[in-house]
CSV table of C-alpha atoms in Angstrom, one decimal:
chain,number,residue,atom,x,y,z
A,1,MET,CA,-20.2,-44.2,20.5
A,2,ALA,CA,-22.0,-47.0,22.6
A,3,SER,CA,-20.5,-48.2,25.8
A,4,VAL,CA,-20.7,-51.8,27.0
A,5,ASP,CA,-23.1,-50.9,29.8
A,6,GLN,CA,-25.3,-49.0,27.4
A,7,VAL,CA,-25.5,-52.0,25.0
A,8,LEU,CA,-26.0,-54.4,28.0
A,9,GLY,CA,-28.9,-52.2,29.0
A,10,GLN,CA,-30.6,-53.0,25.7
A,11,VAL,CA,-29.7,-56.7,25.2
A,12,GLY,CA,-30.2,-57.6,28.9
A,13,GLU,CA,-28.2,-56.7,32.0
A,14,PHE,CA,-28.9,-60.0,33.7
A,15,GLY,CA,-30.7,-62.2,31.2
A,16,ARG,CA,-30.6,-65.9,30.4
A,17,PHE,CA,-27.0,-65.7,29.3
A,18,GLN,CA,-25.8,-64.0,32.4
A,19,LYS,CA,-27.8,-66.3,34.7
A,20,GLN,CA,-26.2,-69.4,33.1
A,21,ALA,CA,-22.7,-67.9,33.3
A,22,PHE,CA,-23.3,-67.0,36.9
A,23,LEU,CA,-24.5,-70.4,37.9
A,24,LEU,CA,-21.5,-72.0,36.2
A,25,LEU,CA,-18.9,-69.7,37.7
A,26,SER,CA,-20.6,-70.0,41.1
A,27,LEU,CA,-19.5,-73.6,41.1
A,28,LEU,CA,-15.9,-72.4,40.8
A,29,SER,CA,-16.4,-70.1,43.8
A,30,ALA,CA,-17.9,-72.9,45.9
A,31,LEU,CA,-15.1,-75.3,45.0
A,32,PHE,CA,-12.6,-72.7,46.2
A,33,ALA,CA,-13.8,-73.2,49.9
A,34,PRO,CA,-12.1,-76.6,50.4
A,35,ILE,CA,-8.8,-75.3,49.1
A,36,TYR,CA,-8.9,-72.2,51.3
A,37,VAL,CA,-10.0,-73.7,54.7
A,38,GLY,CA,-10.4,-77.4,54.0
A,39,ILE,CA,-7.3,-78.0,56.2
A,40,VAL,CA,-9.7,-77.9,59.2
A,41,PHE,CA,-11.0,-81.3,58.2
A,42,LEU,CA,-8.2,-82.7,56.1
A,43,ALA,CA,-5.7,-82.2,58.9
A,44,SER,CA,-7.8,-82.3,62.0
A,45,THR,CA,-6.0,-83.5,65.2
A,46,PRO,CA,-8.0,-86.0,67.2
A,47,PRO,CA,-7.3,-87.0,70.8
A,48,HIS,CA,-4.3,-89.3,70.9
A,49,ARG,CA,-1.8,-91.2,73.1
A,50,CYS,CA,1.5,-93.0,72.8
A,51,ARG,CA,1.4,-96.4,71.3
A,52,SER,CA,3.1,-99.2,73.2
A,53,PRO,CA,3.0,-102.7,71.7
A,54,GLY,CA,3.7,-104.4,75.0
A,55,LEU,CA,0.9,-102.3,76.7
A,56,ASP,CA,-1.6,-103.3,74.0
A,57,GLU,CA,-0.8,-107.0,74.6
A,58,LEU,CA,-1.2,-106.6,78.3
A,59,ALA,CA,-4.6,-104.9,77.8
A,60,ARG,CA,-5.8,-107.8,75.6
A,61,ARG,CA,-4.6,-110.4,78.2
A,62,CYS,CA,-6.3,-108.6,81.0
A,63,GLY,CA,-9.5,-107.8,79.1
A,64,TRP,CA,-9.4,-104.1,79.8
A,65,SER,CA,-11.6,-101.6,78.0
A,66,PRO,CA,-9.7,-98.6,76.5
A,67,ALA,CA,-10.7,-96.5,79.5
A,68,GLU,CA,-9.5,-99.1,82.0
A,69,GLY,CA,-6.3,-99.5,80.2
A,70,LEU,CA,-5.6,-95.8,80.3
A,71,ASN,CA,-6.5,-95.6,84.0
A,72,TRP,CA,-4.2,-98.4,84.9
A,73,THR,CA,-1.2,-97.5,82.8
A,74,LEU,CA,-1.1,-93.8,82.3
A,75,PRO,CA,-2.1,-92.2,85.6
A,76,GLY,CA,-0.3,-88.9,86.5
A,77,LEU,CA,0.6,-88.1,82.9
A,78,GLY,CA,-2.3,-85.7,82.2
A,79,ALA,CA,-0.1,-82.6,82.7
A,80,LEU,CA,2.4,-84.0,80.2
A,81,GLY,CA,-0.1,-84.4,77.4
A,82,PRO,CA,-0.2,-87.0,74.7
A,83,CYS,CA,3.5,-86.6,73.8
A,84,HIS,CA,5.0,-88.7,76.6
A,85,ALA,CA,4.6,-92.1,78.1
A,86,TYR,CA,6.1,-94.2,80.9
A,87,ASP,CA,9.5,-95.4,79.9
A,88,VAL,CA,9.1,-99.0,81.2
A,89,ASP,CA,9.2,-102.5,79.8
A,90,TRP,CA,5.5,-103.6,79.5
A,91,ASN,CA,6.6,-107.0,78.2
A,92,ARG,CA,7.5,-108.0,81.8
A,93,SER,CA,5.2,-110.3,83.7
A,94,LEU,CA,2.7,-107.9,85.3
A,95,GLY,CA,-0.5,-108.4,87.1
A,96,CYS,CA,-3.8,-107.1,85.9
A,97,GLY,CA,-4.9,-105.6,89.2
A,98,ASP,CA,-2.3,-102.9,89.5
A,99,PRO,CA,0.5,-103.4,86.8
A,100,LEU,CA,2.4,-100.3,87.9
A,101,ALA,CA,2.9,-101.7,91.4
A,102,GLY,CA,5.3,-104.3,90.0
A,103,LEU,CA,7.4,-101.6,88.4
A,104,ALA,CA,7.7,-99.0,91.1
A,105,PRO,CA,6.3,-98.4,94.6
A,106,ASN,CA,4.7,-95.3,93.4
A,107,GLY,CA,3.5,-95.1,89.8
A,108,SER,CA,3.9,-91.3,89.6
A,109,ARG,CA,7.6,-91.6,90.0
A,110,LEU,CA,8.2,-93.9,87.1
A,111,PRO,CA,10.5,-92.5,84.4
A,112,PHE,CA,8.8,-91.2,81.3
A,113,GLY,CA,10.0,-90.3,77.8
A,114,PRO,CA,8.8,-89.4,74.3
A,115,CYS,CA,6.6,-91.7,72.2
A,116,LEU,CA,8.9,-94.3,70.4
A,117,HIS,CA,6.3,-96.4,68.7
A,118,GLY,CA,3.9,-93.8,67.2
A,119,TRP,CA,0.5,-92.9,68.5
A,120,VAL,CA,-3.0,-94.3,68.9
A,121,TYR,CA,-5.8,-91.9,67.7
A,122,ASP,CA,-9.3,-91.7,69.0
A,123,THR,CA,-11.1,-91.1,65.7
A,124,PRO,CA,-13.4,-93.2,63.4
A,125,GLY,CA,-11.7,-91.9,60.2
A,126,SER,CA,-8.4,-90.6,59.2
A,127,SER,CA,-6.7,-87.3,58.5
A,128,ILE,CA,-3.3,-86.1,57.3
A,129,VAL,CA,-2.3,-85.8,60.9
A,130,THR,CA,-3.2,-89.4,61.8
A,131,GLU,CA,-1.7,-90.9,58.7
A,132,PHE,CA,1.6,-89.1,58.8
A,133,HIS,CA,1.8,-88.6,62.6
A,134,LEU,CA,1.9,-84.8,62.5
A,135,VAL,CA,1.6,-84.4,66.3
A,136,CYS,CA,3.9,-83.4,69.2
A,137,GLU,CA,7.3,-82.4,67.7
A,138,GLU,CA,5.9,-82.7,64.2
A,139,SER,CA,2.8,-80.6,64.8
A,140,TRP,CA,4.3,-77.5,63.1
A,141,LYS,CA,4.1,-79.3,59.8
A,142,VAL,CA,0.3,-78.9,59.8
A,143,ASP,CA,0.9,-75.1,60.1
A,144,LEU,CA,3.3,-75.3,57.2
A,145,LEU,CA,0.9,-77.3,55.1
A,146,GLN,CA,-1.8,-74.5,55.4
A,147,SER,CA,0.8,-71.8,54.9
A,148,SER,CA,2.0,-73.5,51.7
A,149,VAL,CA,-1.3,-72.9,50.0
A,150,ASN,CA,-1.1,-69.3,51.0
A,151,VAL,CA,2.5,-69.1,49.7
A,152,GLY,CA,1.0,-70.4,46.4
A,153,PHE,CA,-1.7,-67.7,46.5
A,154,PHE,CA,1.0,-65.1,47.0
A,155,LEU,CA,3.4,-66.3,44.3
A,156,GLY,CA,0.6,-66.8,41.8
A,157,SER,CA,-1.0,-63.4,42.5
A,158,LEU,CA,1.1,-61.3,40.1
A,159,GLY,CA,1.6,-64.0,37.5
A,160,ILE,CA,-2.0,-65.1,37.2
A,161,GLY,CA,-3.3,-61.5,37.4
A,162,TYR,CA,-1.0,-60.5,34.6
A,163,ILE,CA,-2.1,-63.5,32.5
A,164,ALA,CA,-5.8,-62.6,33.0
A,165,ASP,CA,-5.3,-59.0,31.9
A,166,ARG,CA,-2.8,-59.8,29.1
A,167,PHE,CA,-4.2,-63.0,27.6
A,168,GLY,CA,-7.8,-62.9,28.7
A,169,ARG,CA,-10.2,-64.0,31.5
A,170,LYS,CA,-11.2,-67.2,29.8
A,171,ALA,CA,-7.7,-68.5,29.1
A,172,CYS,CA,-6.8,-67.8,32.7
A,173,LEU,CA,-9.9,-69.5,33.9
A,174,LEU,CA,-9.4,-72.7,31.9
A,175,GLY,CA,-5.7,-73.1,32.7
A,176,THR,CA,-6.0,-72.5,36.4
A,177,SER,CA,-9.0,-74.8,36.8
A,178,LEU,CA,-7.2,-77.6,35.0
A,179,VAL,CA,-4.1,-77.4,37.1
A,180,SER,CA,-6.1,-76.9,40.3
A,181,GLY,CA,-8.3,-80.0,39.6
A,182,VAL,CA,-5.4,-82.3,38.6
A,183,SER,CA,-3.3,-81.2,41.6
A,184,GLY,CA,-6.2,-81.8,43.9
A,185,VAL,CA,-6.7,-85.3,42.7
A,186,LEU,CA,-3.0,-86.0,43.0
A,187,LEU,CA,-3.1,-84.6,46.5
A,188,ALA,CA,-5.5,-87.3,47.4
A,189,LEU,CA,-3.0,-89.9,46.2
A,190,ALA,CA,0.1,-88.3,47.8
A,191,PRO,CA,2.4,-90.9,49.3
A,192,ASP,CA,4.3,-88.7,51.8
A,193,TYR,CA,4.3,-85.3,53.5
A,194,THR,CA,6.7,-83.8,50.9
A,195,ALA,CA,4.4,-84.6,48.1
A,196,LEU,CA,1.5,-83.1,50.1
A,197,LEU,CA,3.4,-79.9,50.6
A,198,LEU,CA,4.4,-79.5,47.0
A,199,LEU,CA,0.9,-80.2,45.7
A,200,ARG,CA,-0.7,-77.8,48.1
A,201,LEU,CA,1.8,-75.2,46.9
A,202,LEU,CA,0.9,-75.9,43.3
A,203,GLN,CA,-2.8,-75.8,44.0
A,204,GLY,CA,-2.4,-72.4,45.7
A,205,LEU,CA,-0.4,-71.1,42.7
A,206,VAL,CA,-3.5,-71.4,40.5
A,207,SER,CA,-6.7,-71.7,42.5
A,208,LYS,CA,-7.0,-68.2,43.8
A,209,GLY,CA,-6.2,-66.8,40.4
A,210,GLY,CA,-9.0,-68.9,38.9
A,211,TRP,CA,-11.4,-67.7,41.5
A,212,THR,CA,-10.5,-64.1,40.9
A,213,ALA,CA,-10.7,-64.5,37.1
A,214,GLY,CA,-14.2,-65.9,37.5
A,215,TYR,CA,-15.1,-63.0,39.8
A,216,THR,CA,-13.9,-60.5,37.2
A,217,LEU,CA,-15.5,-62.3,34.3
A,218,ILE,CA,-19.0,-62.5,35.8
A,219,THR,CA,-18.9,-58.8,36.9
A,220,GLU,CA,-17.9,-57.8,33.3
A,221,PHE,CA,-20.7,-59.9,31.8
A,222,VAL,CA,-23.5,-58.1,33.6
A,223,GLY,CA,-24.8,-54.6,33.4
A,224,LEU,CA,-24.1,-51.8,35.8
A,225,GLY,CA,-27.3,-52.1,37.7
A,226,CYS,CA,-26.7,-55.8,38.5
A,227,ARG,CA,-23.0,-55.8,38.9
A,228,ARG,CA,-22.8,-55.3,42.7
A,229,THR,CA,-25.5,-57.8,43.5
A,230,VAL,CA,-23.8,-60.4,41.3
A,231,ALA,CA,-20.5,-59.8,42.9
A,232,ILE,CA,-22.0,-60.3,46.4
A,233,LEU,CA,-23.8,-63.5,45.2
A,234,TYR,CA,-20.6,-64.9,43.7
A,235,GLN,CA,-19.0,-64.5,47.1
A,236,ALA,CA,-22.0,-66.1,48.7
A,237,ALA,CA,-21.4,-69.1,46.5
A,238,TYR,CA,-18.1,-69.5,48.4
A,239,THR,CA,-20.2,-69.7,51.6
A,240,VAL,CA,-22.3,-72.4,50.0
A,241,GLY,CA,-19.1,-74.3,49.5
A,242,LEU,CA,-18.2,-73.9,53.2
A,243,VAL,CA,-21.6,-75.3,54.2
A,244,LEU,CA,-21.3,-78.3,51.8
A,245,LEU,CA,-17.7,-78.9,52.9
A,246,ALA,CA,-18.9,-79.5,56.5
A,247,GLY,CA,-21.5,-82.0,55.3
A,248,VAL,CA,-19.2,-83.8,52.9
A,249,ALA,CA,-16.5,-84.0,55.6
A,250,PHE,CA,-19.0,-85.6,58.0
A,251,VAL,CA,-20.0,-88.2,55.4
A,252,LEU,CA,-16.4,-88.9,54.3
A,253,PRO,CA,-14.3,-89.0,57.4
A,254,ASP,CA,-11.3,-90.4,55.5
A,255,TRP,CA,-9.2,-87.4,54.3
A,256,ARG,CA,-8.2,-89.0,51.0
A,257,TRP,CA,-11.8,-89.6,49.9
A,258,LEU,CA,-12.7,-86.1,51.1
A,259,GLN,CA,-9.9,-84.6,49.1
A,260,MET,CA,-11.0,-86.5,46.0
A,261,ALA,CA,-14.6,-85.5,46.4
A,262,VAL,CA,-13.9,-81.8,46.5
A,263,SER,CA,-11.4,-81.9,43.6
A,264,LEU,CA,-13.1,-84.0,40.9
A,265,PRO,CA,-15.9,-81.5,40.2
A,266,LEU,CA,-13.4,-79.1,38.8
A,267,LEU,CA,-12.7,-81.4,35.8
A,268,PRO,CA,-16.3,-81.4,34.3
A,269,PHE,CA,-16.4,-77.7,35.1
A,270,LEU,CA,-13.7,-77.2,32.5
A,271,LEU,CA,-15.9,-78.7,29.8
A,272,CYS,CA,-18.7,-76.2,30.6
A,273,CYS,CA,-16.3,-73.3,30.8
A,274,TRP,CA,-15.0,-74.0,27.3
A,275,TYR,CA,-18.3,-72.7,25.9
A,276,LEU,CA,-18.2,-69.4,27.8
A,277,PRO,CA,-17.2,-66.4,25.6
A,278,GLU,CA,-14.4,-64.0,26.5
A,279,SER,CA,-15.2,-60.8,28.3
A,280,PRO,CA,-16.2,-58.1,25.7
A,281,ARG,CA,-14.8,-55.4,28.0
A,282,TRP,CA,-11.4,-57.1,28.0
A,283,LEU,CA,-11.5,-57.5,24.2
A,284,LEU,CA,-12.3,-53.8,23.8
A,285,SER,CA,-9.4,-52.9,26.1
A,286,GLN,CA,-7.1,-55.0,23.7
A,287,LYS,CA,-8.6,-53.2,20.6
A,288,ARG,CA,-10.3,-56.4,19.4
A,289,ASN,CA,-13.5,-54.6,18.7
A,290,THR,CA,-14.9,-57.0,16.1
A,291,GLN,CA,-14.7,-60.0,18.5
A,292,ALA,CA,-16.3,-57.9,21.2
A,293,ARG,CA,-19.3,-57.0,18.9
A,294,LYS,CA,-19.8,-60.7,18.0
A,295,ILE,CA,-20.0,-61.6,21.6
A,296,MET,CA,-22.5,-58.9,22.4
A,297,GLU,CA,-24.6,-60.2,19.5
A,298,TYR,CA,-24.4,-63.7,21.0
A,299,ILE,CA,-25.5,-62.3,24.4
A,300,ALA,CA,-28.4,-60.6,22.7
A,301,GLN,CA,-29.4,-63.8,20.9
A,302,LYS,CA,-29.2,-65.8,24.2
A,303,ASN,CA,-31.3,-63.2,26.0
A,304,GLY,CA,-33.9,-63.2,23.2
A,305,ARG,CA,-33.2,-59.6,22.3
A,306,LEU,CA,-32.2,-57.8,19.0
A,307,PRO,CA,-28.7,-56.3,18.8
A,308,PRO,CA,-28.9,-52.5,19.1
A,309,ALA,CA,-28.4,-50.4,15.9
A,310,ASP,CA,-25.4,-48.7,17.3
A,311,LEU,CA,-23.5,-51.9,18.2
A,312,LYS,CA,-21.0,-51.2,15.5
A,313,LYS,CA,-19.9,-48.1,17.5
A,314,LEU,CA,-19.2,-50.2,20.6
A,315,SER,CA,-16.4,-48.9,22.7
A,316,LEU,CA,-15.0,-49.1,26.2
A,317,GLU,CA,-16.0,-46.3,28.6
A,318,GLU,CA,-12.4,-45.8,29.5
A,319,ASP,CA,-9.5,-44.5,27.5
A,320,THR,CA,-7.2,-47.4,26.8
A,321,ALA,CA,-4.8,-45.7,24.5
A,322,GLY,CA,-1.3,-46.9,25.2
A,323,LYS,CA,-2.6,-49.0,28.1
A,324,MET,CA,-3.1,-52.4,26.5
A,325,ALA,CA,-0.2,-54.0,28.4
A,326,PRO,CA,-0.8,-53.7,32.2
A,327,SER,CA,2.1,-53.3,34.5
A,328,PHE,CA,2.7,-53.2,38.3
A,329,ALA,CA,3.7,-49.6,38.1
A,330,ASP,CA,0.2,-48.7,36.8
A,331,LEU,CA,-1.2,-49.4,40.3
A,332,PHE,CA,0.9,-46.5,41.6
A,333,ARG,CA,0.7,-44.2,38.6
A,334,THR,CA,-1.4,-41.4,40.1
A,335,PRO,CA,-1.8,-40.2,43.7
A,336,SER,CA,-5.4,-41.6,43.8
A,337,LEU,CA,-4.4,-45.0,42.6
A,338,ARG,CA,-1.4,-45.0,44.9
A,339,ARG,CA,-3.5,-44.2,48.0
A,340,ASN,CA,-6.2,-46.7,47.1
A,341,THR,CA,-3.6,-49.5,46.5
A,342,LEU,CA,-1.9,-49.0,49.9
A,343,ILE,CA,-5.2,-48.9,51.8
A,344,LEU,CA,-6.5,-52.0,50.1
A,345,MET,CA,-3.3,-53.9,50.8
A,346,TYR,CA,-3.6,-53.1,54.5
A,347,LEU,CA,-7.3,-54.1,54.6
A,348,TRP,CA,-6.7,-57.4,52.8
A,349,PHE,CA,-3.9,-58.3,55.2
A,350,THR,CA,-5.8,-57.7,58.4
A,351,SER,CA,-9.0,-59.2,57.2
A,352,SER,CA,-7.2,-62.4,56.2
A,353,VAL,CA,-5.5,-62.8,59.5
A,354,VAL,CA,-8.7,-62.4,61.5
A,355,TYR,CA,-10.9,-64.4,59.2
A,356,GLN,CA,-8.6,-67.4,58.9
A,357,GLY,CA,-7.6,-67.1,62.5
A,358,LEU,CA,-11.2,-67.4,63.7
A,359,ILE,CA,-11.8,-70.4,61.5
A,360,LEU,CA,-8.7,-72.2,62.7
A,361,HIS,CA,-9.3,-71.3,66.3
A,362,VAL,CA,-12.8,-72.7,66.2
A,363,GLY,CA,-11.5,-75.9,64.5
A,364,ALA,CA,-8.9,-76.3,67.2
A,365,THR,CA,-11.0,-75.6,70.3
A,366,GLY,CA,-14.5,-76.7,69.2
A,367,ALA,CA,-16.3,-79.6,70.9
A,368,SER,CA,-18.0,-80.7,67.7
A,369,LEU,CA,-15.8,-80.0,64.7
A,370,HIS,CA,-18.4,-80.4,62.0
A,371,LEU,CA,-21.2,-78.6,63.7
A,372,ASP,CA,-19.1,-75.7,65.0
A,373,PHE,CA,-17.7,-75.2,61.5
A,374,LEU,CA,-21.2,-75.3,60.0
A,375,TYR,CA,-22.6,-72.8,62.5
A,376,SER,CA,-19.9,-70.3,61.9
A,377,ALA,CA,-20.1,-70.8,58.1
A,378,LEU,CA,-23.8,-70.1,58.1
A,379,MET,CA,-23.1,-66.7,59.5
A,380,GLU,CA,-21.6,-65.6,56.2
A,381,PHE,CA,-25.1,-65.6,54.7
A,382,PRO,CA,-26.5,-62.8,56.8
A,383,ALA,CA,-23.2,-61.0,56.2
A,384,SER,CA,-23.9,-61.0,52.5
A,385,ILE,CA,-27.5,-59.8,53.1
A,386,ILE,CA,-26.3,-57.0,55.3
A,387,ILE,CA,-23.8,-55.9,52.6
A,388,HIS,CA,-26.5,-56.0,49.9
A,389,VAL,CA,-29.0,-54.0,52.0
A,390,THR,CA,-26.6,-51.3,53.4
A,391,ILE,CA,-24.0,-50.7,50.6
A,392,ASP,CA,-26.3,-48.4,48.6
A,393,ARG,CA,-28.2,-46.9,51.5
A,394,VAL,CA,-25.3,-46.3,53.9
A,395,GLY,CA,-22.2,-46.7,51.8
A,396,ARG,CA,-19.0,-48.5,52.6
A,397,LEU,CA,-17.4,-46.6,55.4
A,398,TYR,CA,-19.8,-47.1,58.3
A,399,PRO,CA,-20.6,-50.8,57.7
A,400,MET,CA,-16.9,-51.6,57.4
A,401,ALA,CA,-16.1,-49.6,60.6
A,402,LEU,CA,-18.9,-51.2,62.6
A,403,SER,CA,-18.1,-54.7,61.3
A,404,ASN,CA,-14.4,-54.3,62.3
A,405,LEU,CA,-15.5,-53.2,65.8
A,406,VAL,CA,-17.9,-56.2,66.1
A,407,ALA,CA,-15.1,-58.7,65.0
A,408,GLY,CA,-12.6,-57.2,67.4
A,409,ALA,CA,-15.0,-57.1,70.4
A,410,SER,CA,-16.0,-60.7,69.7
A,411,CYS,CA,-12.4,-61.8,69.9
A,412,PHE,CA,-11.9,-60.1,73.3
A,413,ILE,CA,-15.1,-61.5,74.7
A,414,MET,CA,-14.0,-65.0,73.7
A,415,VAL,CA,-10.7,-64.5,75.6
A,416,PHE,CA,-12.6,-63.9,78.9
A,417,SER,CA,-15.6,-66.2,78.5
A,418,PRO,CA,-15.6,-69.4,80.6
A,419,PRO,CA,-14.2,-72.4,78.6
A,420,ASP,CA,-16.9,-74.7,80.0
A,421,LEU,CA,-19.6,-72.5,78.3
A,422,HIS,CA,-19.0,-73.9,74.9
A,423,TRP,CA,-22.3,-72.6,73.5
A,424,LEU,CA,-21.3,-69.0,74.5
A,425,ASN,CA,-17.9,-69.3,72.9
A,426,ILE,CA,-19.4,-70.6,69.6
A,427,ALA,CA,-22.1,-67.9,69.6
A,428,VAL,CA,-19.6,-65.1,70.1
A,429,ALA,CA,-17.3,-66.7,67.5
A,430,CYS,CA,-20.1,-66.7,65.0
A,431,VAL,CA,-20.8,-63.0,65.5
A,432,GLY,CA,-17.2,-62.3,65.0
A,433,ARG,CA,-17.1,-64.4,61.9
A,434,MET,CA,-20.1,-62.4,60.5
A,435,GLY,CA,-18.3,-59.1,61.2
A,436,ILE,CA,-15.0,-60.0,59.6
A,437,THR,CA,-16.8,-61.6,56.6
A,438,ILE,CA,-18.6,-58.3,55.9
A,439,VAL,CA,-15.2,-56.6,55.9
A,440,PHE,CA,-13.6,-59.3,53.7
A,441,GLN,CA,-16.4,-59.3,51.1
A,442,MET,CA,-16.7,-55.5,51.0
A,443,VAL,CA,-13.0,-55.1,50.5
A,444,CYS,CA,-13.2,-57.6,47.6
A,445,LEU,CA,-16.1,-55.7,46.1
A,446,VAL,CA,-14.5,-52.3,46.5
A,447,ASN,CA,-11.3,-53.5,45.0
A,448,THR,CA,-12.9,-54.1,41.6
A,449,GLU,CA,-14.6,-50.7,41.7
A,450,LEU,CA,-11.5,-48.6,42.2
A,451,TYR,CA,-9.5,-49.7,39.2
A,452,PRO,CA,-10.0,-49.2,35.4
A,453,THR,CA,-10.6,-52.3,33.2
A,454,PHE,CA,-7.1,-52.8,31.8
A,455,ILE,CA,-5.6,-53.2,35.3
A,456,ARG,CA,-8.6,-54.4,37.2
A,457,ASN,CA,-7.7,-58.0,37.5
A,458,LEU,CA,-4.0,-57.1,38.2
A,459,GLY,CA,-5.1,-54.7,40.9
A,460,VAL,CA,-7.3,-57.3,42.6
A,461,MET,CA,-4.5,-59.9,42.5
A,462,VAL,CA,-1.8,-57.5,43.8
A,463,CYS,CA,-3.8,-56.0,46.6
A,464,SER,CA,-5.2,-59.4,47.7
A,465,SER,CA,-1.6,-60.8,47.7
A,466,LEU,CA,-1.4,-59.1,51.2
A,467,CYS,CA,-4.2,-61.4,52.2
A,468,ASP,CA,-2.0,-64.2,51.2
A,469,LEU,CA,0.9,-62.9,53.4
A,470,GLY,CA,-1.6,-62.8,56.3
A,471,GLY,CA,-2.6,-66.4,55.5
A,472,ILE,CA,1.0,-67.5,55.6
A,473,LEU,CA,1.4,-66.2,59.1
A,474,THR,CA,-2.0,-67.1,60.5
A,475,PRO,CA,-1.6,-70.9,61.1
A,476,PHE,CA,1.6,-70.3,63.1
A,477,LEU,CA,0.0,-67.4,65.0
A,478,VAL,CA,-3.0,-69.6,66.0
A,479,PHE,CA,-1.4,-72.9,66.8
A,480,ARG,CA,1.9,-71.8,68.2
A,481,LEU,CA,0.5,-69.0,70.3
A,482,MET,CA,-2.2,-71.3,71.7
A,483,GLU,CA,0.6,-73.4,73.2
A,484,VAL,CA,1.6,-70.4,75.2
A,485,TRP,CA,-1.9,-69.3,76.1
A,486,PRO,CA,-5.2,-70.3,74.3
A,487,GLY,CA,-6.4,-66.7,74.4
A,488,LEU,CA,-3.3,-65.1,73.0
A,489,PRO,CA,-4.1,-65.3,69.3
A,490,LEU,CA,-7.6,-64.0,70.0
A,491,THR,CA,-6.1,-61.0,71.8
A,492,LEU,CA,-3.9,-60.3,68.8
A,493,PHE,CA,-6.9,-60.5,66.4
A,494,GLY,CA,-9.0,-58.2,68.7
A,495,LYS,CA,-6.3,-55.6,68.7
A,496,GLN,CA,-5.8,-55.8,65.0
A,497,SER,CA,-9.4,-55.7,63.8
A,498,PRO,CA,-10.7,-52.3,65.0
A,499,ARG,CA,-7.6,-50.4,63.9
A,500,LYS,CA,-8.7,-50.8,60.3
A,501,ARG,CA,-11.3,-48.1,60.9
A,502,GLU,CA,-8.5,-45.5,60.5
A,503,PHE,CA,-8.0,-46.6,56.9
A,504,THR,CA,-11.6,-46.8,55.8
């Protein structure tokens, strides 16, 4: 009997066919980045103040610059932030020298109240926040918008994972990519906040499942000797998507055009994926041996090799008797599977909270949104290199433990570093980002190694669903806790991260 890995060793573990499939599926990995963390640009909150039609008319009549208008009309309100304004009638006849003097002897004692006429935003473009006025009392809706996509990830985990294991990787890949691309385009055309929320939820339901199906498919196409490297590179393609996202967001400051730009490439991707074959490993797990042999012959032809003589004896390395229909219970069937599943769930949850938390915190506190995002995203490349270099030489335990420690220590250092030393905060945040990225990518890699083929995709989806639960909570943890104390979410992340060593 010839196993898939033995046949791939003869027809090419990473030949022309696998390289083409990898490049194609890497596009899917890169396009997942805007869905996962694109909210940093799509819903960025620029400096803003209350709009007052009468005040704007007074500023035009007096010829004030924006800075002069704020100095004359909003003194003493700095502690109140951008959510309050003086409750006065600016349409009265006021002088240009000191307009507040005509309203009260002391401008600081004027009554103030909430913004009644909207806000004025200091930004050259637009975001979901500026278009739908998601500031002040409505700011929690931004948190909900990011949480909704993670709710979609969570709800889609079991369903999409089951579809990939029951009906095939290719069918899952095509269906999820189609729905994700269409919902992304419709998101750019959304007329109101409710539509945004529902479309983000729909995109979350399918997009992570598509990314995971692509991850599983490419690792099942390549031979054993290349599988780990290809898995790391597939995740590195996501990092490429992060870097490109910063550049595209800088070129397209309008959120609708940005959303359209990151969604449209999914549609031509579908046409290319149509020509990808199904995973031969999955076909064998479903007892469809004839189709699996034809695909292995096709791979041999694309790689310029002759099919091996024992191809007719092709079989799966694992015993799949009675196991063609995966179920949730299979993940807890044996003590070993049960232990692995529980540990992986915990690691997925904590990694997600710290990873997303650092990204959102940098986006909320950075002096230059695009550059700070770019710098921290670039740190994911050395993370991939470190994993590639150490995973065979050192193993998994020590790199994960050390990376956890680095991420946690970075969070604590950021808490106590001076706010005016922005370069120091970004440098430490980048180191923390690298540490938690190593953990995140290694957990994803190990997750596929610990399950047999017939439940591999289901195992990845179920365990990573705890990552989605963490993602649901993270926006509220970051933005609501920052209102109490800016360092509070970082303190929470720092305490959470090192404790994962107990489970590695």
